[in-house]
Coordinates of C-alpha atoms and ligand atoms in Angstrom, one line a residue:
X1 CA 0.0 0.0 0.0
X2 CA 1.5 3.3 -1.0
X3 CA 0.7 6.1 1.8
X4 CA 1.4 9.2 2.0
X5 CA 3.2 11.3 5.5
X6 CA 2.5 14.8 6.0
X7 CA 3.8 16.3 9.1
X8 CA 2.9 20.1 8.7
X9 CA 4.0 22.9 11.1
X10 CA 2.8 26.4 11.3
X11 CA 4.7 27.7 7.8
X12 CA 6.0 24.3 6.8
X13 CA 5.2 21.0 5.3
X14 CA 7.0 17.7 5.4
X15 CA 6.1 14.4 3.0
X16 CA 7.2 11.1 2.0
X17 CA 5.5 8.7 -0.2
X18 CA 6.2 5.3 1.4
X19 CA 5.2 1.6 0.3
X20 CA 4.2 0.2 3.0
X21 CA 5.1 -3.3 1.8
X22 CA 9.1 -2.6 1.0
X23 CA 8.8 0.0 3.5
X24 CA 11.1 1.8 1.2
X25 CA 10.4 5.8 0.5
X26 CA 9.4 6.6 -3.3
X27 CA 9.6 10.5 -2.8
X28 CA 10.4 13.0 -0.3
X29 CA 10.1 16.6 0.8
X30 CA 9.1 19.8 2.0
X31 CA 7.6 23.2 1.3
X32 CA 8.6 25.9 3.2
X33 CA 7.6 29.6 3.7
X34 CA 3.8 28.8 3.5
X35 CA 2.1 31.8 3.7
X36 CA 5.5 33.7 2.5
X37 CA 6.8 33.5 -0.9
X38 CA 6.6 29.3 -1.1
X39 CA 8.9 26.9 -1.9
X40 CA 8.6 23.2 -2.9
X41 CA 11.5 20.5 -2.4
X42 CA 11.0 17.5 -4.0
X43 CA 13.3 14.6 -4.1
X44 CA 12.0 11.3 -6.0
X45 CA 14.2 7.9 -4.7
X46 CA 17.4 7.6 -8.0
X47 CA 16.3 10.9 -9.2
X48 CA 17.1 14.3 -8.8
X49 CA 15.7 17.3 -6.2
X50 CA 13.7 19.6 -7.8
X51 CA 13.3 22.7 -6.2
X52 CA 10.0 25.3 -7.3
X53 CA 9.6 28.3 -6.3
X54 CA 6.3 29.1 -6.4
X55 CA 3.5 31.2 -4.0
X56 CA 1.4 29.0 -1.7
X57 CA -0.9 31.1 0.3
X58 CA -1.9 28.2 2.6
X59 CA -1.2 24.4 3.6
X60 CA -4.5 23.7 1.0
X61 CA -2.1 24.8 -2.4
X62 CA 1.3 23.2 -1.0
X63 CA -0.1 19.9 -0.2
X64 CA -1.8 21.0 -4.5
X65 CA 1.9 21.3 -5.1
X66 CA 3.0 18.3 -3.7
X67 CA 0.4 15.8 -5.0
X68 CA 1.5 17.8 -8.6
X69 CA 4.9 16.9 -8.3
X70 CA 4.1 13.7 -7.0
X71 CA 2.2 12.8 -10.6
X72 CA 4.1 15.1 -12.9
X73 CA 4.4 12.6 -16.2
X74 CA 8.1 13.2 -16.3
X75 CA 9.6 12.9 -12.7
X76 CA 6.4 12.1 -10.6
X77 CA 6.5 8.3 -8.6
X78 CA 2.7 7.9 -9.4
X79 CA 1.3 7.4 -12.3
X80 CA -2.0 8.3 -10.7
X81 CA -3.3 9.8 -7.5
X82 CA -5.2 7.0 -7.2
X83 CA -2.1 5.1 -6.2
X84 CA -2.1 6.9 -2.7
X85 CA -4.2 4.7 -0.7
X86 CA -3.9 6.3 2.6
X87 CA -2.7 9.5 4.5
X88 CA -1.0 9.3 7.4
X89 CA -0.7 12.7 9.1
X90 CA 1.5 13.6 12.7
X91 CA -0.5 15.3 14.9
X92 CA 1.3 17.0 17.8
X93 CA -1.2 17.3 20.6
X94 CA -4.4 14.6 21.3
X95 CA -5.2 16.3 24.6
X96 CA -7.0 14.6 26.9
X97 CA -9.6 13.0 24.4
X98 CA -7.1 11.8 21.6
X99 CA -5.5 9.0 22.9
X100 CA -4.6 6.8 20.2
X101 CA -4.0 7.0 16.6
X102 CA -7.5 7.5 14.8
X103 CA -9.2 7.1 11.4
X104 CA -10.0 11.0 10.9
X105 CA -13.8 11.7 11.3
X106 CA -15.8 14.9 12.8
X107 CA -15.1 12.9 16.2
X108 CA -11.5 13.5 15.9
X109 CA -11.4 16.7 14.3
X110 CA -13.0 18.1 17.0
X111 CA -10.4 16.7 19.7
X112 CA -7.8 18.3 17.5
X113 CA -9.4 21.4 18.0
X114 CA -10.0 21.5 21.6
X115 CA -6.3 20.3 22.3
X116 CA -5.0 23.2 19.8
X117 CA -5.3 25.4 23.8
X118 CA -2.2 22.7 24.8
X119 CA -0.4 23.0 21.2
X120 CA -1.1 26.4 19.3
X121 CA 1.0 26.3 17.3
X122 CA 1.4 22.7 15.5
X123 CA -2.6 22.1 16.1
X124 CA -4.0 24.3 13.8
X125 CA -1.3 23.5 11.3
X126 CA -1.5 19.6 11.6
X127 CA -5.6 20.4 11.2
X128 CA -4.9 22.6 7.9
X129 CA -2.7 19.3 6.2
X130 CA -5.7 17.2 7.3
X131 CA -8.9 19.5 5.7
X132 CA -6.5 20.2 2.8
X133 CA -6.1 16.7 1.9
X134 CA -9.7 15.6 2.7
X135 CA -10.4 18.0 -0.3
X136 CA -7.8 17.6 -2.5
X137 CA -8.1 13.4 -2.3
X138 CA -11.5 12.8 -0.8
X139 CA -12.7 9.5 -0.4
X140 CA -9.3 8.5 0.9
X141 CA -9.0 7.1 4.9
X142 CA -6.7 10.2 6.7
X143 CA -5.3 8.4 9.9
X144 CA -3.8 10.4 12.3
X145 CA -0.7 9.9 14.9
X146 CA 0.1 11.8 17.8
X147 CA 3.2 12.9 19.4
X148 CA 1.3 12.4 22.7
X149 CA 0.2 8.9 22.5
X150 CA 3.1 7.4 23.8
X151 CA 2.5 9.0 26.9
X152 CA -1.0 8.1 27.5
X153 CA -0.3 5.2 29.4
X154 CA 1.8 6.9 32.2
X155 CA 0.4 5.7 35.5
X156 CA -1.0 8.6 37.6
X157 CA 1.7 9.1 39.8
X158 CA 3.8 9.7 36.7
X159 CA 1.2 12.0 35.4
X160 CA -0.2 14.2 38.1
X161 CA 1.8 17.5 38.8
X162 CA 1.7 17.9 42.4
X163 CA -0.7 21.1 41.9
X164 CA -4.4 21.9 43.3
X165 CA -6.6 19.0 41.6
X166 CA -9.0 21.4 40.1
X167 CA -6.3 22.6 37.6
X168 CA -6.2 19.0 36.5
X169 CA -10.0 18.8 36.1
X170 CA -10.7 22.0 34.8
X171 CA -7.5 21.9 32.6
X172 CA -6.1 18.5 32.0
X173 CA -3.0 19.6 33.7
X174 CA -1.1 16.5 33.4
X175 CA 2.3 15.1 31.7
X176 CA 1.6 14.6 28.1
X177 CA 5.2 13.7 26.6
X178 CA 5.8 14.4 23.3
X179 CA 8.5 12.5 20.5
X180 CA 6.0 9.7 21.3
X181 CA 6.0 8.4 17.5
X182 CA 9.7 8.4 17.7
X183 CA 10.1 6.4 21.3
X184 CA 7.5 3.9 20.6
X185 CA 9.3 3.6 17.3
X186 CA 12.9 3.2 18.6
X187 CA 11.9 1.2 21.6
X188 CA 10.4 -1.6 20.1
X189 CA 13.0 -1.4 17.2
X190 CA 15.8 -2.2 20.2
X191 CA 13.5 -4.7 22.0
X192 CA 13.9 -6.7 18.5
X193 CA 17.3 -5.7 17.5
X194 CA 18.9 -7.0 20.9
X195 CA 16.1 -9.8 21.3
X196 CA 14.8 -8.5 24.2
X197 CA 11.4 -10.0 25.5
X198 CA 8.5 -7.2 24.7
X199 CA 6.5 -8.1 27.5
X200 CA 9.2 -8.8 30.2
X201 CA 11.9 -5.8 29.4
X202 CA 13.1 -2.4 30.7
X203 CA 14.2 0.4 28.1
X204 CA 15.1 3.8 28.3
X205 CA 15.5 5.6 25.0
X206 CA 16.9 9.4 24.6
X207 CA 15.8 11.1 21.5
X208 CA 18.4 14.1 21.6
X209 CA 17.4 16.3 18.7
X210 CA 17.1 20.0 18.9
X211 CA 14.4 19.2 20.9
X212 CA 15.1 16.4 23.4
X213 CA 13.3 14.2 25.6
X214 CA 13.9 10.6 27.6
X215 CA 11.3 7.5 28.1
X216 CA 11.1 5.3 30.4
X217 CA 9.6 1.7 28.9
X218 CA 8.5 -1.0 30.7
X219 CA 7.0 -4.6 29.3
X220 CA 6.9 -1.8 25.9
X221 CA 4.4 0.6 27.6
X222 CA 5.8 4.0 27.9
X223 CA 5.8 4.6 31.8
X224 CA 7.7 7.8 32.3
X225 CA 8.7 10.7 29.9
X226 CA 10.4 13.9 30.4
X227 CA 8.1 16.2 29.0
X228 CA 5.3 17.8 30.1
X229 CA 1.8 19.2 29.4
X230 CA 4.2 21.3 26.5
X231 CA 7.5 19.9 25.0
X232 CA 9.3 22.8 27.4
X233 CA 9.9 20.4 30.6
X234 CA 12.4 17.7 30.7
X235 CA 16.0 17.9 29.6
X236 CA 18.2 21.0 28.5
X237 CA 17.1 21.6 24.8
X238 CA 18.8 23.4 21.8
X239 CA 16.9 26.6 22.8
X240 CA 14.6 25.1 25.4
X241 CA 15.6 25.3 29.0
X242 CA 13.6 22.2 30.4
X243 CA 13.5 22.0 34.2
X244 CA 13.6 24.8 36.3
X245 CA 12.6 26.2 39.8
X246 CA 8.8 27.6 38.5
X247 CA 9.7 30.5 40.9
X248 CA 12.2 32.1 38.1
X249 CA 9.8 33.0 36.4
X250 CA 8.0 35.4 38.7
X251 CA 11.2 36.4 39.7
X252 CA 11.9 37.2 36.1
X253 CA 9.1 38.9 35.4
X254 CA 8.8 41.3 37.9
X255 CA 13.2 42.3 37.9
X256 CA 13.0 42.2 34.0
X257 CA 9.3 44.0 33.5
X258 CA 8.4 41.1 31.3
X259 CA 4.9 39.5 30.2
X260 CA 4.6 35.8 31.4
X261 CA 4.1 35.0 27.2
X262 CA 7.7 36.7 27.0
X263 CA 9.1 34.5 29.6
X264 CA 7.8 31.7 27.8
X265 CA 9.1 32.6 24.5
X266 CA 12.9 33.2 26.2
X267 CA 12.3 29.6 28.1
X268 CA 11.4 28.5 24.5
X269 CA 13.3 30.0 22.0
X270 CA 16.5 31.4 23.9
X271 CA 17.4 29.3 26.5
X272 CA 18.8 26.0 26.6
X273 CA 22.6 25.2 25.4
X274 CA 22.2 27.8 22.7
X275 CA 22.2 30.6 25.8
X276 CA 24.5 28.6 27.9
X277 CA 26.9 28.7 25.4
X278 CA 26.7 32.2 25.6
X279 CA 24.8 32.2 22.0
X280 CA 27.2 30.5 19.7
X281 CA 25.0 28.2 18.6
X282 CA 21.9 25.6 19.3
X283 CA 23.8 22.6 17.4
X284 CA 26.3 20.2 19.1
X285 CA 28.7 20.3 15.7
X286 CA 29.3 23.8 16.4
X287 CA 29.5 23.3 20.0
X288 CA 31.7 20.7 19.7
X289 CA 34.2 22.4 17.9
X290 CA 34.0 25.4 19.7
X291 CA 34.6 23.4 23.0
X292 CA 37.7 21.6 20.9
X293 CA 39.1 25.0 20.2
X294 CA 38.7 26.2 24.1
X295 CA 35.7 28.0 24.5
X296 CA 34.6 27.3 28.0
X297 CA 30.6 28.2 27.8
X298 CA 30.2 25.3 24.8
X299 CA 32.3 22.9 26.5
X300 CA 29.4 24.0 29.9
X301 CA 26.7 23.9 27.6
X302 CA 27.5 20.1 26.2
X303 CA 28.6 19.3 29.8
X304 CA 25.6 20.7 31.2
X305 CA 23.5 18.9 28.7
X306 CA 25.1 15.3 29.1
X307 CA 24.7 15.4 33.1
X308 CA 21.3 16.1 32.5
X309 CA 20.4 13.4 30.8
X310 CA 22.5 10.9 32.8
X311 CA 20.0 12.1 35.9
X312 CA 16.9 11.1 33.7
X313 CA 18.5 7.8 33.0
X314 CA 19.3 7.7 36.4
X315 CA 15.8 8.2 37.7
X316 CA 14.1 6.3 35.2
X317 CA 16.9 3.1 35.9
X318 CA 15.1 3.7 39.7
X319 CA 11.5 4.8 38.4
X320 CA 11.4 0.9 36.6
X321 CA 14.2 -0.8 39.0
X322 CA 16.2 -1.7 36.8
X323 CA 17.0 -1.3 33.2
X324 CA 17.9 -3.7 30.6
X325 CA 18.8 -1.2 27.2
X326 CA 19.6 2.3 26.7
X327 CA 18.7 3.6 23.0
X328 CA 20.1 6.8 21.6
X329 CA 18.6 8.4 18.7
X330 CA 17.8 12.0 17.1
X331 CA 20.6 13.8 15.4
X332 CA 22.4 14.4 18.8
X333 CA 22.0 10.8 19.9
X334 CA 22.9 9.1 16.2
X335 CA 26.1 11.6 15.7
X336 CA 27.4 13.1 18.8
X337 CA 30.0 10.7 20.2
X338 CA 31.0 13.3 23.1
X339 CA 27.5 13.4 24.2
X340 CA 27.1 9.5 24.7
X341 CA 30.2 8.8 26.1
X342 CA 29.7 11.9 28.8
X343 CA 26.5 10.6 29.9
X344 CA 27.8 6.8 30.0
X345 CA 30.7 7.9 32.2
X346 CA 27.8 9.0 35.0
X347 CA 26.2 5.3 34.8
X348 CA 29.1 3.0 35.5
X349 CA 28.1 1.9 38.4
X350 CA 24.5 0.6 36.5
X351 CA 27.2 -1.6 35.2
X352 CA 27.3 0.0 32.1
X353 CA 30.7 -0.1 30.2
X354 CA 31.3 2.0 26.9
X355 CA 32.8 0.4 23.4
X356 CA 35.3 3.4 22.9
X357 CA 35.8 2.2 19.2
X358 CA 31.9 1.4 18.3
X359 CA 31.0 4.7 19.6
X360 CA 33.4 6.5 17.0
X361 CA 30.4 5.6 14.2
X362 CA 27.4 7.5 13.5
X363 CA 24.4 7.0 11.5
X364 CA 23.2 3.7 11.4
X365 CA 22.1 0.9 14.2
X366 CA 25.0 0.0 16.6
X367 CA 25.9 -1.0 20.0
X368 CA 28.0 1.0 21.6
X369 CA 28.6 -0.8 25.1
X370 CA 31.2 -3.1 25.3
X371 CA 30.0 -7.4 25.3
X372 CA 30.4 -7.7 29.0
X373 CA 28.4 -4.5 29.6
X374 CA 25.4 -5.2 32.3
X375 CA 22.9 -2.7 30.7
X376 CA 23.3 -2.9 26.5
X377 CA 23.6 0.7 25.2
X378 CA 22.2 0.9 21.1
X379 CA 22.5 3.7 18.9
X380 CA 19.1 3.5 16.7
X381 CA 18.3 5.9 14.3
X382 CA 14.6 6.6 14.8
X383 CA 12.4 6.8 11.7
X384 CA 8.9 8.5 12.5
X385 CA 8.1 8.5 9.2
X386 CA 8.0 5.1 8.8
X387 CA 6.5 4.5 12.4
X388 CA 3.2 7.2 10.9
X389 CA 3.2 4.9 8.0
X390 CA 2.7 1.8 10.2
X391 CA 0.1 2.9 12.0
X392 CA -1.9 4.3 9.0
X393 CA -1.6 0.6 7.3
X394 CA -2.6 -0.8 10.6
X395 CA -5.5 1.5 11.5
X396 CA -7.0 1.4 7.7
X397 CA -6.7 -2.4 7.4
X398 CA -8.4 -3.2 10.6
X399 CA -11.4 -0.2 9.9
Ligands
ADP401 P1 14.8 18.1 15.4 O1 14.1 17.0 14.6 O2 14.4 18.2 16.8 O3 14.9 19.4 14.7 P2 17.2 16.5 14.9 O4 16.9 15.2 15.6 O5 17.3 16.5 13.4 O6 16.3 17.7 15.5 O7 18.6 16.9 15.5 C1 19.2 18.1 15.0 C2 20.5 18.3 15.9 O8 21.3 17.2 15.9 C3 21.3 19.5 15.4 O9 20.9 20.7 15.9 C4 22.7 19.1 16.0 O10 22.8 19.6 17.3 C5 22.7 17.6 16.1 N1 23.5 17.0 15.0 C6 23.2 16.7 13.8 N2 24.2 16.1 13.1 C7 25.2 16.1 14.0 C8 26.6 15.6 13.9 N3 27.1 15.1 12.8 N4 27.3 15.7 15.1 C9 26.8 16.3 16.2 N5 25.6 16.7 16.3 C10 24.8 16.6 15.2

C-alpha cells in the first residue's frame, strides 16, 4: 500500500510517499515559507531534487503542489493519485480526548481542536494538512498519529503534577510527553534488535534532537517521559531550557518588566545550550568544535547537557528498578560521540561499560557498550516516518 506522511507545522510541510510493503520511500520533501513566498523540495528515490519556487498562500495549495509533483508525467513516482491509498498525518497534541491514533472523522477533528489550547502552534497547522487533503483526495481514509500517544499510558503518579486538583479537572493539567512516534518507534526497534522479551523488558530511550526528551519503557508501555503538558519540561534543549525552579519565572518577570508569554518565549526559543553557550549556537557540531578549540561556555553547555540526561536515565533506571537497554537516537544521539560517552561515564556503576571504538560511528544501528556490559547501550536511528506509516496501514486495514 502506497501512503502518503505529511507532518505540517505552522509555515511548513513535510512528506514522503512510502510503500508500505518494502517499506522503502518513493519520494520525499518539503515546502517551506507557506504563507510567504513558497517553496517546494522534491526529491524522488534515483532521481534528482527539484526545487519550485512558487506562492502558496496556505497548507491547501502546497499539499496541490505536492500531489502535482508527485504525478508530474516526467519525474512524478505515481502514475496516478489514485495510487495513494492512505494518509498518514503527525498530529502533535491529542489532549485529553485523543489518545490513540485514529481514522479522521468529525469525532476527531474536533479533539484536535479542543487540544489546539495545549499545542497552538502545530494544532491548527496539523488540522490545515488534514482538511487540505480531505479536499484535494476525498474518499481517501486520513489516519492520524500523535506525538502524545506514547505517553497516554503513564500511570497517575507519573502524570499528576503535584498542583491543586481542580487545575487538573478544569485543565487536563497533566504530563503529556511528546517525541511519542519516535520512542514507541525506537523502543520496540531495540526490544527486536537486541532480542529483548517485549513483555518482560526495561528500556530507556533518549531522543536528543534540537528538541530532546527521555522515556522510560516497561514490558513496551511508555511509563515515564520527560516532558510535560508542552514539550518545554524535561532535559536542557537546543533553545529550550527544560527543568527549572517555577519560581524564576516570577522572579523574572517582575526584575526584568516582562509579560509571562515573553518569559515563555525566552524559556522557548532562547534558552537552553544555545544561551549557555553564551549564544554561539543551538547545534552540538558547532559546539563541539568550539569546545575543541577552548571555549569554555560550549564545553558548559555540552557538559551541562550530558549530566542532565544521565540524571533522567538515572531516575528512570530507579523509576522501573532496573533497566535492561539504553537507546540513543535523534541527530544528537545518532552523531554526537561526546554526548554519549559523557553521559555513560555518570552510569558505571548501572554496570554499564562504553565500546570506545563502536561509539566512533554514527548513522546507522550499533551497540555502543562493550559485550560484558550489564545494561546494552544501542544507537538507533529513529524513523517516525515510517512509524506514521505503520500505523496508517494498521488503522485502515483493521477499519
Ligand atoms: P529536530 O528533529 O528536533 O529538529 P534532529 O533530531 O534532526 O532535530 O537533530 C538536530 C540536531 O542534531 C542538530 O541541531 C545538532 O545539534 C545535532 N547534530 C546533527 N548532526 C550532527 C553531527 N554530525 N554531530 C553532532 N551533532 C549533530
Amino acid at each position: 500500500m502506497k501512503v502518503l506522511v505529511v507532518n505540517c507545522g505552522s509555515s511548513s510541510l513535510k512528506y514522503q510517499v512510502i510503500d508500505s510493503d518494502t517499506e522503502q520511500i518513493e519520494a520525499k520533501g518539503l515546502c517551506e515559507r507557506i504563507g510567504l513566498d513558497g517553496r517546494l523540495v522534491y526529491q524522488p528515490t534515483g532521481g534528482e531534487k527539484e526545487i519550485t519556487e512558487a506562492p502558496m498562500p496556505t497548507h491547501s495549495e502546497a499539499i496541490q503542489m505536492v500531489l502535482d509533483a508527485l504525478v508530474n508525467p516526467k519525474t512524478g513516482v505515481l502514475k496516478s493519485l489514485d495510487e495513494v491509498e492512505a494518509i498518514g498525518h503527525r498530529v502533535l497534541h491529542g489532549g485529553a480526548k485523543l489518545t490513540e491514533s485514529a481514522l479522521v472523522n468529525d469525532d476527531v477533528i474536533a479533539a484536535i481542536e479542543e487540544a489546539s489550547d495545549l499545542g497552538p502552534l502545530h494544532n491548527p497547522a496539523n488540522l490545515m494538512g488534514i482538511h487540505a487533503c480531505m479536499k484535494l483526495m476525498p474518499g481517501k481514509p486520513n489516519v492520524v498519529v500523535m506525538d502524545t500517544s506514547f505517553g497516554m499510558t503513564l500511570p497517575a503518579k507519573a502524570y499528576r503534577y503535584a498542583i491543586p486538583t481542580e487545575y487538573y479537572e478544569k485543565y487536563h493539567i497533566r504530563r503529556y510527553g511528546f517525541h511519542g512516534t519516535s520512542h514507541s518507534f525506537v523502543s520496540k526497534e531495540t526490544i527486536k534488535y537486541l532480542n529483548l522479551d517485549p513483555d518482560n523488558s526495561k528500556v530507556i530511550v533518549a531522543h536528543l534532537g534540537n528538541g530532546a526528551s527521555i522515556t522510560a519503557v516497561k514490558n513496551s508501555k511508555c511509563v515515564d517521559t520527560s516532558m510535560g503538558v508542552t514539550p518545554l519540561e524535561g532535559l536542557i534543549m537546543g533553545t529550550r531550557s527544560g527543568d527549572l525552579d517555577p519560581a524564576i519565572i516570577d522572579y523574572l518577570c517582575s526584575h526584568e518588566n516582562l509579560t509571562a508569554a515573553q518569559m515563555n518565549t525566552i524559556l522557548n526559543k532562547k534558552s537552553g545550550v544555545m544561551a549557555l553557550s553564551n549564544n554561539l549556537s543551538s547545534d552540538f557540531r558547532d559546539l563541539e568544535d568550539a569546545m575543541n578549540e577552548g571555549n569554555e561556555a560550549a564545553g558548559l553547555a555540552i557538559d551541562a547537557f550530558s549530566y542532565r540526561v544521565a540524571k533522567y536515565i538515572g531516575s528512570y533506571a530507579a523509576a522501573m528498578n532496573g533497566v535492561d537497554a539504553i537507546a540513543f537516537t535523534g541527530g544528537i544521539g545518532e552523531n554526537a560521540g561526546i554526548v554519549r560517552k559523557k553521559v555513560l561515564e555518570y552510569l558505571g556503576f548501572l554496570g554499564i561499560t562504553l565500546d570506545e571504538e563502536a561509539n566512533k560511528k554514527r548513522g546507522e544501528t550499533f551497540v555502543v557498550s562493550t559485550p560484558d556490559s550489564r545494561v546494552k547501550v544501542i544507537v538507533l536511528p529513529t524513523n517516525e516516518e515510517l512509524a506514521i506509516c505503520r500505523e496508517t496501514v494498521r488503522l485502515v486495514k483493521n477499519a
